[in-house]
Amino acid sequence: MKTGLFFGTCTGNTEELAEVIQDQLNIDESDVHDVAQASVNDLMAYEFLIVGIPTWHIGELQDDWYCLYEDLEKVDLSGKKIALFGLGDQYGYGDTFLDGMGILYKKMVERGAEGNIGFWPTEGYEFDASEAIVDGQFCGLAIDQDCQSELTDERLEKWCDILKLQLQKIAA
């Protein structure tokens, strides 16, 4: 399954995590895209999209995602499978923890993408509200580099293992 990895970043944290995911899932460098230089046509070239987005400001999309987000209205993502990873600060922004990931997930599913891959449990996090909760789980991997960076490597490794298993089942 042709896989594209897309990320937006302001501080570099999401890009660093994308590089780890790229390594763990053996994604070719040419299939890794910073959304600041990507278009919706780049998304359409892949069957499986791994999407990284930090929540920025107070519960908003990261700035580089805005153009692509608006352009999603113009495309049909039917047949595309998506897995998301999001970054947020659960203590500083507990009322909007990972909202950016939830906003992007909902738009992609609304446009036809199949988005039940890589869901992540909410246990181990302390927050008040999140747009990223779907059916009692985060709609993707939840990372808090501000308050739980010591858990990031373990979470990334587990999540990549989950993706590998889920993709094997899809391919079978």
Short mmCIF file of N, CA and C in Angstrom, two decimals:
data_model
loop_
_atom_site.label_atom_id
_atom_site.label_comp_id
_atom_site.label_asym_id
_atom_site.label_seq_id
_atom_site.Cartn_x
_atom_site.Cartn_y
_atom_site.Cartn_z
N MET A 1 0.85 -1.17 0.00
CA MET A 1 0.00 0.00 0.00
C MET A 1 0.90 1.24 0.00
N LYS A 2 0.71 2.09 -0.98
CA LYS A 2 1.54 3.29 -1.10
C LYS A 2 1.22 4.24 0.06
N THR A 3 2.27 4.56 0.84
CA THR A 3 2.12 5.33 2.07
C THR A 3 2.81 6.67 1.97
N GLY A 4 2.08 7.72 2.34
CA GLY A 4 2.64 9.05 2.43
C GLY A 4 2.56 9.55 3.85
N LEU A 5 3.61 10.21 4.30
CA LEU A 5 3.68 10.76 5.66
C LEU A 5 3.70 12.28 5.54
N PHE A 6 2.71 12.93 6.13
CA PHE A 6 2.56 14.38 6.04
C PHE A 6 2.56 14.97 7.45
N PHE A 7 3.26 16.09 7.62
CA PHE A 7 3.31 16.72 8.93
C PHE A 7 3.38 18.23 8.78
N GLY A 8 2.87 18.91 9.78
CA GLY A 8 3.04 20.35 9.90
C GLY A 8 3.76 20.60 11.22
N THR A 9 4.61 21.61 11.25
CA THR A 9 5.38 21.86 12.46
C THR A 9 5.73 23.34 12.58
N CYS A 10 5.75 23.82 13.80
CA CYS A 10 6.23 25.18 14.07
C CYS A 10 7.52 25.13 14.89
N THR A 11 7.60 24.19 15.81
CA THR A 11 8.76 24.11 16.71
C THR A 11 9.75 23.03 16.30
N GLY A 12 9.35 22.15 15.38
CA GLY A 12 10.20 21.05 14.97
C GLY A 12 9.85 19.73 15.65
N ASN A 13 9.02 19.75 16.68
CA ASN A 13 8.67 18.52 17.39
C ASN A 13 7.94 17.52 16.49
N THR A 14 6.97 17.99 15.74
CA THR A 14 6.20 17.08 14.88
C THR A 14 7.09 16.51 13.78
N GLU A 15 7.98 17.31 13.26
CA GLU A 15 8.92 16.82 12.25
C GLU A 15 9.83 15.74 12.83
N GLU A 16 10.31 15.93 14.03
CA GLU A 16 11.15 14.90 14.67
C GLU A 16 10.40 13.60 14.84
N LEU A 17 9.16 13.67 15.25
CA LEU A 17 8.35 12.45 15.41
C LEU A 17 8.08 11.81 14.06
N ALA A 18 7.85 12.62 13.04
CA ALA A 18 7.64 12.09 11.69
C ALA A 18 8.87 11.31 11.23
N GLU A 19 10.06 11.81 11.55
CA GLU A 19 11.28 11.11 11.17
C GLU A 19 11.39 9.75 11.86
N VAL A 20 10.99 9.68 13.12
CA VAL A 20 11.00 8.40 13.84
C VAL A 20 10.00 7.44 13.20
N ILE A 21 8.81 7.93 12.89
CA ILE A 21 7.79 7.09 12.25
C ILE A 21 8.29 6.63 10.88
N GLN A 22 8.90 7.51 10.15
CA GLN A 22 9.46 7.16 8.85
C GLN A 22 10.44 5.99 8.99
N ASP A 23 11.33 6.09 9.96
CA ASP A 23 12.31 5.02 10.19
C ASP A 23 11.64 3.72 10.60
N GLN A 24 10.72 3.80 11.55
CA GLN A 24 10.09 2.58 12.08
C GLN A 24 9.21 1.87 11.07
N LEU A 25 8.62 2.65 10.14
CA LEU A 25 7.74 2.05 9.15
C LEU A 25 8.40 1.92 7.78
N ASN A 26 9.69 2.23 7.70
CA ASN A 26 10.45 2.13 6.45
C ASN A 26 9.80 2.89 5.30
N ILE A 27 9.43 4.12 5.57
CA ILE A 27 8.83 4.98 4.54
C ILE A 27 9.96 5.71 3.82
N ASP A 28 9.93 5.67 2.51
CA ASP A 28 10.96 6.34 1.71
C ASP A 28 10.91 7.85 1.94
N GLU A 29 12.08 8.46 1.95
CA GLU A 29 12.18 9.90 2.19
C GLU A 29 11.35 10.72 1.21
N SER A 30 11.24 10.24 -0.02
CA SER A 30 10.46 10.97 -1.03
C SER A 30 8.96 10.96 -0.73
N ASP A 31 8.53 10.12 0.20
CA ASP A 31 7.12 10.02 0.57
C ASP A 31 6.81 10.73 1.88
N VAL A 32 7.75 11.54 2.36
CA VAL A 32 7.57 12.33 3.58
C VAL A 32 7.44 13.79 3.17
N HIS A 33 6.38 14.44 3.64
CA HIS A 33 6.05 15.79 3.17
C HIS A 33 5.77 16.74 4.33
N ASP A 34 6.46 17.87 4.32
CA ASP A 34 6.11 18.98 5.20
C ASP A 34 4.95 19.69 4.52
N VAL A 35 3.82 19.82 5.21
CA VAL A 35 2.64 20.39 4.56
C VAL A 35 2.83 21.86 4.17
N ALA A 36 3.84 22.50 4.69
CA ALA A 36 4.12 23.88 4.27
C ALA A 36 4.48 23.93 2.79
N GLN A 37 4.98 22.81 2.24
CA GLN A 37 5.33 22.74 0.82
C GLN A 37 4.50 21.71 0.06
N ALA A 38 3.41 21.24 0.63
CA ALA A 38 2.61 20.20 0.00
C ALA A 38 1.26 20.75 -0.45
N SER A 39 0.65 20.01 -1.35
CA SER A 39 -0.69 20.37 -1.82
C SER A 39 -1.62 19.18 -1.62
N VAL A 40 -2.90 19.43 -1.81
CA VAL A 40 -3.86 18.35 -1.69
C VAL A 40 -3.60 17.29 -2.76
N ASN A 41 -3.04 17.68 -3.89
CA ASN A 41 -2.68 16.69 -4.93
C ASN A 41 -1.63 15.72 -4.43
N ASP A 42 -0.73 16.19 -3.57
CA ASP A 42 0.26 15.28 -2.98
C ASP A 42 -0.42 14.21 -2.12
N LEU A 43 -1.44 14.61 -1.37
CA LEU A 43 -2.19 13.64 -0.56
C LEU A 43 -2.84 12.58 -1.45
N MET A 44 -3.35 13.00 -2.59
CA MET A 44 -4.11 12.11 -3.46
C MET A 44 -3.23 11.02 -4.10
N ALA A 45 -1.92 11.17 -4.05
CA ALA A 45 -1.01 10.20 -4.66
C ALA A 45 -0.85 8.94 -3.82
N TYR A 46 -1.45 8.89 -2.62
CA TYR A 46 -1.23 7.78 -1.70
C TYR A 46 -2.53 7.09 -1.33
N GLU A 47 -2.39 5.79 -1.03
CA GLU A 47 -3.53 5.01 -0.54
C GLU A 47 -3.66 5.12 0.98
N PHE A 48 -2.51 5.24 1.66
CA PHE A 48 -2.48 5.31 3.12
C PHE A 48 -1.76 6.60 3.51
N LEU A 49 -2.43 7.41 4.30
CA LEU A 49 -1.87 8.68 4.73
C LEU A 49 -1.61 8.65 6.23
N ILE A 50 -0.39 8.92 6.61
CA ILE A 50 -0.05 9.12 8.02
C ILE A 50 0.13 10.62 8.18
N VAL A 51 -0.62 11.19 9.09
CA VAL A 51 -0.73 12.63 9.19
C VAL A 51 -0.37 13.10 10.59
N GLY A 52 0.57 14.03 10.68
CA GLY A 52 1.00 14.57 11.96
C GLY A 52 0.65 16.04 12.10
N ILE A 53 0.01 16.37 13.24
CA ILE A 53 -0.41 17.75 13.45
C ILE A 53 -0.37 18.12 14.93
N PRO A 54 0.32 19.19 15.25
CA PRO A 54 0.22 19.69 16.62
C PRO A 54 -1.00 20.60 16.74
N THR A 55 -1.57 20.65 17.93
CA THR A 55 -2.60 21.65 18.19
C THR A 55 -1.89 22.94 18.51
N TRP A 56 -2.34 24.00 17.90
CA TRP A 56 -1.64 25.27 18.03
C TRP A 56 -2.60 26.31 18.60
N HIS A 57 -2.04 27.33 19.18
CA HIS A 57 -2.82 28.40 19.81
C HIS A 57 -3.75 27.73 20.84
N ILE A 58 -5.01 28.05 20.83
CA ILE A 58 -5.93 27.44 21.80
C ILE A 58 -6.92 26.57 21.03
N GLY A 59 -6.51 25.32 20.75
CA GLY A 59 -7.38 24.36 20.10
C GLY A 59 -7.53 24.53 18.61
N GLU A 60 -6.49 25.02 17.94
CA GLU A 60 -6.60 25.27 16.51
C GLU A 60 -5.63 24.39 15.71
N LEU A 61 -5.86 24.37 14.40
CA LEU A 61 -4.94 23.69 13.50
C LEU A 61 -3.60 24.41 13.54
N GLN A 62 -2.54 23.66 13.35
CA GLN A 62 -1.22 24.27 13.18
C GLN A 62 -1.25 25.07 11.89
N ASP A 63 -0.60 26.21 11.86
CA ASP A 63 -0.71 27.18 10.77
C ASP A 63 -0.52 26.58 9.38
N ASP A 64 0.45 25.71 9.19
CA ASP A 64 0.73 25.16 7.86
C ASP A 64 -0.40 24.29 7.33
N TRP A 65 -1.27 23.81 8.20
CA TRP A 65 -2.36 22.94 7.78
C TRP A 65 -3.55 23.69 7.20
N TYR A 66 -3.65 25.00 7.43
CA TYR A 66 -4.86 25.72 7.01
C TYR A 66 -5.15 25.63 5.52
N CYS A 67 -4.15 25.82 4.67
CA CYS A 67 -4.40 25.77 3.23
C CYS A 67 -4.86 24.38 2.80
N LEU A 68 -4.17 23.35 3.27
CA LEU A 68 -4.58 21.99 2.91
C LEU A 68 -5.96 21.67 3.45
N TYR A 69 -6.24 22.11 4.65
CA TYR A 69 -7.54 21.86 5.27
C TYR A 69 -8.65 22.44 4.39
N GLU A 70 -8.49 23.66 3.95
CA GLU A 70 -9.50 24.28 3.08
C GLU A 70 -9.61 23.55 1.75
N ASP A 71 -8.49 23.11 1.21
CA ASP A 71 -8.50 22.40 -0.07
C ASP A 71 -9.10 21.00 0.02
N LEU A 72 -9.20 20.44 1.22
CA LEU A 72 -9.84 19.13 1.37
C LEU A 72 -11.30 19.17 0.92
N GLU A 73 -11.92 20.34 0.97
CA GLU A 73 -13.30 20.48 0.51
C GLU A 73 -13.45 20.13 -0.97
N LYS A 74 -12.35 20.19 -1.71
CA LYS A 74 -12.40 20.01 -3.17
C LYS A 74 -12.10 18.57 -3.60
N VAL A 75 -11.80 17.67 -2.65
CA VAL A 75 -11.39 16.32 -3.04
C VAL A 75 -12.26 15.26 -2.37
N ASP A 76 -12.25 14.10 -3.00
CA ASP A 76 -12.91 12.92 -2.46
C ASP A 76 -11.82 11.99 -1.96
N LEU A 77 -11.80 11.73 -0.67
CA LEU A 77 -10.78 10.86 -0.08
C LEU A 77 -11.25 9.41 0.05
N SER A 78 -12.34 9.07 -0.61
CA SER A 78 -12.83 7.69 -0.56
C SER A 78 -11.73 6.74 -1.01
N GLY A 79 -11.59 5.66 -0.29
CA GLY A 79 -10.57 4.67 -0.60
C GLY A 79 -9.24 4.94 0.08
N LYS A 80 -9.07 6.13 0.63
CA LYS A 80 -7.83 6.45 1.36
C LYS A 80 -7.99 6.00 2.81
N LYS A 81 -6.93 5.48 3.34
CA LYS A 81 -6.89 5.10 4.76
C LYS A 81 -5.99 6.12 5.45
N ILE A 82 -6.37 6.51 6.67
CA ILE A 82 -5.60 7.52 7.38
C ILE A 82 -5.28 7.07 8.80
N ALA A 83 -4.13 7.50 9.27
CA ALA A 83 -3.73 7.35 10.68
C ALA A 83 -3.11 8.68 11.06
N LEU A 84 -3.49 9.20 12.23
CA LEU A 84 -3.00 10.49 12.66
C LEU A 84 -2.16 10.38 13.92
N PHE A 85 -1.24 11.31 14.05
CA PHE A 85 -0.56 11.51 15.33
C PHE A 85 -0.61 13.00 15.62
N GLY A 86 -0.88 13.31 16.88
CA GLY A 86 -1.05 14.70 17.25
C GLY A 86 -0.23 15.05 18.47
N LEU A 87 0.15 16.31 18.55
CA LEU A 87 0.89 16.81 19.69
C LEU A 87 0.08 17.89 20.38
N GLY A 88 0.15 17.89 21.69
CA GLY A 88 -0.55 18.89 22.47
C GLY A 88 0.02 18.96 23.87
N ASP A 89 -0.46 19.91 24.63
CA ASP A 89 -0.03 20.14 26.01
C ASP A 89 -1.26 19.93 26.91
N GLN A 90 -1.31 18.78 27.56
CA GLN A 90 -2.50 18.42 28.33
C GLN A 90 -2.69 19.25 29.60
N TYR A 91 -1.63 19.80 30.14
CA TYR A 91 -1.76 20.59 31.36
C TYR A 91 -1.97 22.07 31.04
N GLY A 92 -1.24 22.61 30.10
CA GLY A 92 -1.38 24.01 29.75
C GLY A 92 -2.65 24.30 28.96
N TYR A 93 -3.10 23.30 28.20
CA TYR A 93 -4.28 23.46 27.34
C TYR A 93 -5.20 22.25 27.49
N GLY A 94 -5.54 21.95 28.72
CA GLY A 94 -6.36 20.77 29.02
C GLY A 94 -7.77 20.82 28.47
N ASP A 95 -8.27 22.01 28.14
CA ASP A 95 -9.61 22.13 27.57
C ASP A 95 -9.64 21.94 26.06
N THR A 96 -8.46 21.95 25.44
CA THR A 96 -8.38 21.83 23.97
C THR A 96 -7.28 20.84 23.56
N PHE A 97 -7.00 19.87 24.43
CA PHE A 97 -5.91 18.92 24.20
C PHE A 97 -6.13 18.16 22.89
N LEU A 98 -5.20 18.30 21.97
CA LEU A 98 -5.19 17.60 20.67
C LEU A 98 -6.36 17.96 19.77
N ASP A 99 -6.97 19.11 19.99
CA ASP A 99 -8.09 19.50 19.14
C ASP A 99 -7.70 19.57 17.66
N GLY A 100 -6.49 20.01 17.36
CA GLY A 100 -6.06 20.08 15.97
C GLY A 100 -6.16 18.73 15.28
N MET A 101 -5.75 17.68 15.97
CA MET A 101 -5.83 16.33 15.40
C MET A 101 -7.29 15.94 15.18
N GLY A 102 -8.14 16.25 16.13
CA GLY A 102 -9.55 15.92 15.99
C GLY A 102 -10.22 16.67 14.85
N ILE A 103 -9.91 17.94 14.71
CA ILE A 103 -10.48 18.76 13.64
C ILE A 103 -10.07 18.19 12.28
N LEU A 104 -8.80 17.88 12.12
CA LEU A 104 -8.31 17.35 10.84
C LEU A 104 -8.88 15.96 10.56
N TYR A 105 -8.92 15.11 11.58
CA TYR A 105 -9.47 13.77 11.43
C TYR A 105 -10.92 13.84 10.93
N LYS A 106 -11.73 14.65 11.59
CA LYS A 106 -13.15 14.73 11.23
C LYS A 106 -13.33 15.23 9.80
N LYS A 107 -12.53 16.19 9.37
CA LYS A 107 -12.63 16.70 8.01
C LYS A 107 -12.25 15.61 7.00
N MET A 108 -11.19 14.87 7.28
CA MET A 108 -10.74 13.84 6.34
C MET A 108 -11.77 12.72 6.24
N VAL A 109 -12.37 12.33 7.35
CA VAL A 109 -13.40 11.30 7.33
C VAL A 109 -14.65 11.82 6.62
N GLU A 110 -15.00 13.07 6.87
CA GLU A 110 -16.14 13.69 6.18
C GLU A 110 -15.94 13.66 4.67
N ARG A 111 -14.69 13.76 4.22
CA ARG A 111 -14.37 13.75 2.80
C ARG A 111 -14.20 12.34 2.25
N GLY A 112 -14.46 11.31 3.09
CA GLY A 112 -14.48 9.93 2.61
C GLY A 112 -13.37 9.04 3.07
N ALA A 113 -12.37 9.57 3.77
CA ALA A 113 -11.25 8.73 4.23
C ALA A 113 -11.72 7.73 5.29
N GLU A 114 -11.07 6.58 5.28
CA GLU A 114 -11.33 5.55 6.28
C GLU A 114 -10.37 5.79 7.44
N GLY A 115 -10.90 6.14 8.61
CA GLY A 115 -10.04 6.62 9.66
C GLY A 115 -10.03 5.85 10.95
N ASN A 116 -10.21 4.56 10.93
CA ASN A 116 -10.19 3.82 12.19
C ASN A 116 -8.86 3.11 12.42
N ILE A 117 -7.80 3.61 11.85
CA ILE A 117 -6.48 3.00 11.99
C ILE A 117 -5.66 3.81 12.98
N GLY A 118 -5.02 3.13 13.91
CA GLY A 118 -4.10 3.80 14.82
C GLY A 118 -4.75 4.57 15.95
N PHE A 119 -6.00 4.23 16.28
CA PHE A 119 -6.61 4.87 17.45
C PHE A 119 -5.78 4.56 18.69
N TRP A 120 -5.88 5.44 19.69
CA TRP A 120 -5.00 5.36 20.85
C TRP A 120 -5.81 5.57 22.13
N PRO A 121 -5.53 4.80 23.19
CA PRO A 121 -6.30 4.95 24.44
C PRO A 121 -6.05 6.30 25.13
N THR A 122 -7.05 6.73 25.88
CA THR A 122 -6.94 8.00 26.61
C THR A 122 -6.31 7.82 27.99
N GLU A 123 -6.15 6.59 28.43
CA GLU A 123 -5.55 6.33 29.73
C GLU A 123 -4.12 6.84 29.75
N GLY A 124 -3.73 7.42 30.89
CA GLY A 124 -2.37 7.92 31.04
C GLY A 124 -2.24 9.40 30.71
N TYR A 125 -3.34 10.04 30.41
CA TYR A 125 -3.35 11.47 30.10
C TYR A 125 -4.30 12.17 31.08
N GLU A 126 -4.03 13.43 31.36
CA GLU A 126 -4.89 14.23 32.22
C GLU A 126 -5.29 15.49 31.46
N PHE A 127 -6.54 15.56 31.06
CA PHE A 127 -7.05 16.69 30.30
C PHE A 127 -8.55 16.79 30.56
N ASP A 128 -9.12 17.93 30.24
CA ASP A 128 -10.54 18.15 30.49
C ASP A 128 -11.41 17.87 29.28
N ALA A 129 -10.93 18.21 28.10
CA ALA A 129 -11.73 18.04 26.88
C ALA A 129 -10.81 17.91 25.68
N SER A 130 -11.33 17.22 24.64
CA SER A 130 -10.55 17.05 23.42
C SER A 130 -11.47 16.75 22.25
N GLU A 131 -11.27 17.46 21.15
CA GLU A 131 -11.97 17.19 19.90
C GLU A 131 -11.45 15.90 19.25
N ALA A 132 -10.36 15.35 19.79
CA ALA A 132 -9.73 14.17 19.20
C ALA A 132 -10.28 12.86 19.75
N ILE A 133 -11.29 12.92 20.61
CA ILE A 133 -11.89 11.69 21.15
C ILE A 133 -12.97 11.20 20.19
N VAL A 134 -12.81 9.96 19.74
CA VAL A 134 -13.78 9.31 18.87
C VAL A 134 -14.02 7.92 19.45
N ASP A 135 -15.26 7.61 19.74
CA ASP A 135 -15.61 6.30 20.31
C ASP A 135 -14.77 5.97 21.55
N GLY A 136 -14.52 6.96 22.39
CA GLY A 136 -13.83 6.74 23.66
C GLY A 136 -12.31 6.67 23.57
N GLN A 137 -11.75 6.84 22.37
CA GLN A 137 -10.30 6.81 22.20
C GLN A 137 -9.86 8.05 21.43
N PHE A 138 -8.55 8.34 21.51
CA PHE A 138 -8.02 9.38 20.63
C PHE A 138 -8.07 8.84 19.21
N CYS A 139 -8.34 9.70 18.25
CA CYS A 139 -8.42 9.29 16.84
C CYS A 139 -7.04 9.08 16.24
N GLY A 140 -6.02 9.09 17.05
CA GLY A 140 -4.65 8.84 16.62
C GLY A 140 -3.73 8.87 17.82
N LEU A 141 -2.47 8.71 17.57
CA LEU A 141 -1.48 8.72 18.64
C LEU A 141 -1.42 10.09 19.31
N ALA A 142 -1.51 10.10 20.63
CA ALA A 142 -1.47 11.33 21.42
C ALA A 142 -0.08 11.50 22.03
N ILE A 143 0.57 12.60 21.69
CA ILE A 143 1.91 12.89 22.20
C ILE A 143 1.88 14.23 22.93
N ASP A 144 2.48 14.25 24.11
CA ASP A 144 2.64 15.49 24.88
C ASP A 144 4.12 15.67 25.17
N GLN A 145 4.81 16.36 24.27
CA GLN A 145 6.25 16.60 24.43
C GLN A 145 6.53 17.60 25.56
N ASP A 146 5.55 18.39 25.94
CA ASP A 146 5.74 19.38 26.99
C ASP A 146 5.72 18.75 28.38
N CYS A 147 4.83 17.79 28.60
CA CYS A 147 4.62 17.27 29.95
C CYS A 147 4.93 15.79 30.10
N GLN A 148 5.04 15.04 29.02
CA GLN A 148 5.29 13.60 29.10
C GLN A 148 6.30 13.14 28.05
N SER A 149 7.30 13.93 27.80
CA SER A 149 8.27 13.57 26.76
C SER A 149 8.98 12.25 27.05
N GLU A 150 9.07 11.87 28.32
CA GLU A 150 9.72 10.61 28.68
C GLU A 150 8.94 9.40 28.19
N LEU A 151 7.69 9.58 27.80
CA LEU A 151 6.87 8.47 27.31
C LEU A 151 6.80 8.41 25.77
N THR A 152 7.35 9.42 25.11
CA THR A 152 7.20 9.54 23.66
C THR A 152 7.79 8.35 22.90
N ASP A 153 9.01 7.96 23.19
CA ASP A 153 9.64 6.87 22.43
C ASP A 153 8.84 5.58 22.54
N GLU A 154 8.42 5.25 23.75
CA GLU A 154 7.64 4.03 23.97
C GLU A 154 6.30 4.11 23.23
N ARG A 155 5.64 5.24 23.31
CA ARG A 155 4.35 5.40 22.64
C ARG A 155 4.51 5.30 21.12
N LEU A 156 5.53 5.94 20.59
CA LEU A 156 5.77 5.87 19.14
C LEU A 156 6.01 4.43 18.68
N GLU A 157 6.83 3.73 19.41
CA GLU A 157 7.14 2.35 19.04
C GLU A 157 5.89 1.48 19.07
N LYS A 158 5.08 1.60 20.12
CA LYS A 158 3.84 0.81 20.22
C LYS A 158 2.88 1.16 19.09
N TRP A 159 2.76 2.46 18.82
CA TRP A 159 1.83 2.91 17.79
C TRP A 159 2.26 2.39 16.42
N CYS A 160 3.53 2.46 16.12
CA CYS A 160 4.02 1.95 14.84
C CYS A 160 3.79 0.45 14.73
N ASP A 161 3.95 -0.28 15.81
CA ASP A 161 3.65 -1.71 15.81
C ASP A 161 2.16 -1.96 15.53
N ILE A 162 1.31 -1.14 16.14
CA ILE A 162 -0.14 -1.24 15.90
C ILE A 162 -0.45 -0.99 14.43
N LEU A 163 0.16 0.05 13.86
CA LEU A 163 -0.07 0.35 12.44
C LEU A 163 0.36 -0.82 11.56
N LYS A 164 1.52 -1.39 11.85
CA LYS A 164 2.00 -2.52 11.04
C LYS A 164 0.99 -3.66 11.07
N LEU A 165 0.48 -4.00 12.26
CA LEU A 165 -0.49 -5.09 12.38
C LEU A 165 -1.79 -4.75 11.65
N GLN A 166 -2.28 -3.55 11.82
CA GLN A 166 -3.53 -3.16 11.17
C GLN A 166 -3.37 -3.17 9.65
N LEU A 167 -2.24 -2.72 9.15
CA LEU A 167 -2.01 -2.70 7.70
C LEU A 167 -1.86 -4.11 7.15
N GLN A 168 -1.26 -5.00 7.93
CA GLN A 168 -1.17 -6.40 7.48
C GLN A 168 -2.56 -7.01 7.34
N LYS A 169 -3.45 -6.71 8.27
CA LYS A 169 -4.81 -7.23 8.20
C LYS A 169 -5.54 -6.68 6.99
N ILE A 170 -5.33 -5.40 6.70
CA ILE A 170 -5.97 -4.79 5.53
C ILE A 170 -5.47 -5.43 4.25
N ALA A 171 -4.18 -5.69 4.18
CA ALA A 171 -3.57 -6.26 2.97
C ALA A 171 -3.96 -7.72 2.76
N ALA A 172 -4.35 -8.40 3.83
CA ALA A 172 -4.67 -9.84 3.73
C ALA A 172 -6.00 -10.10 3.06
#
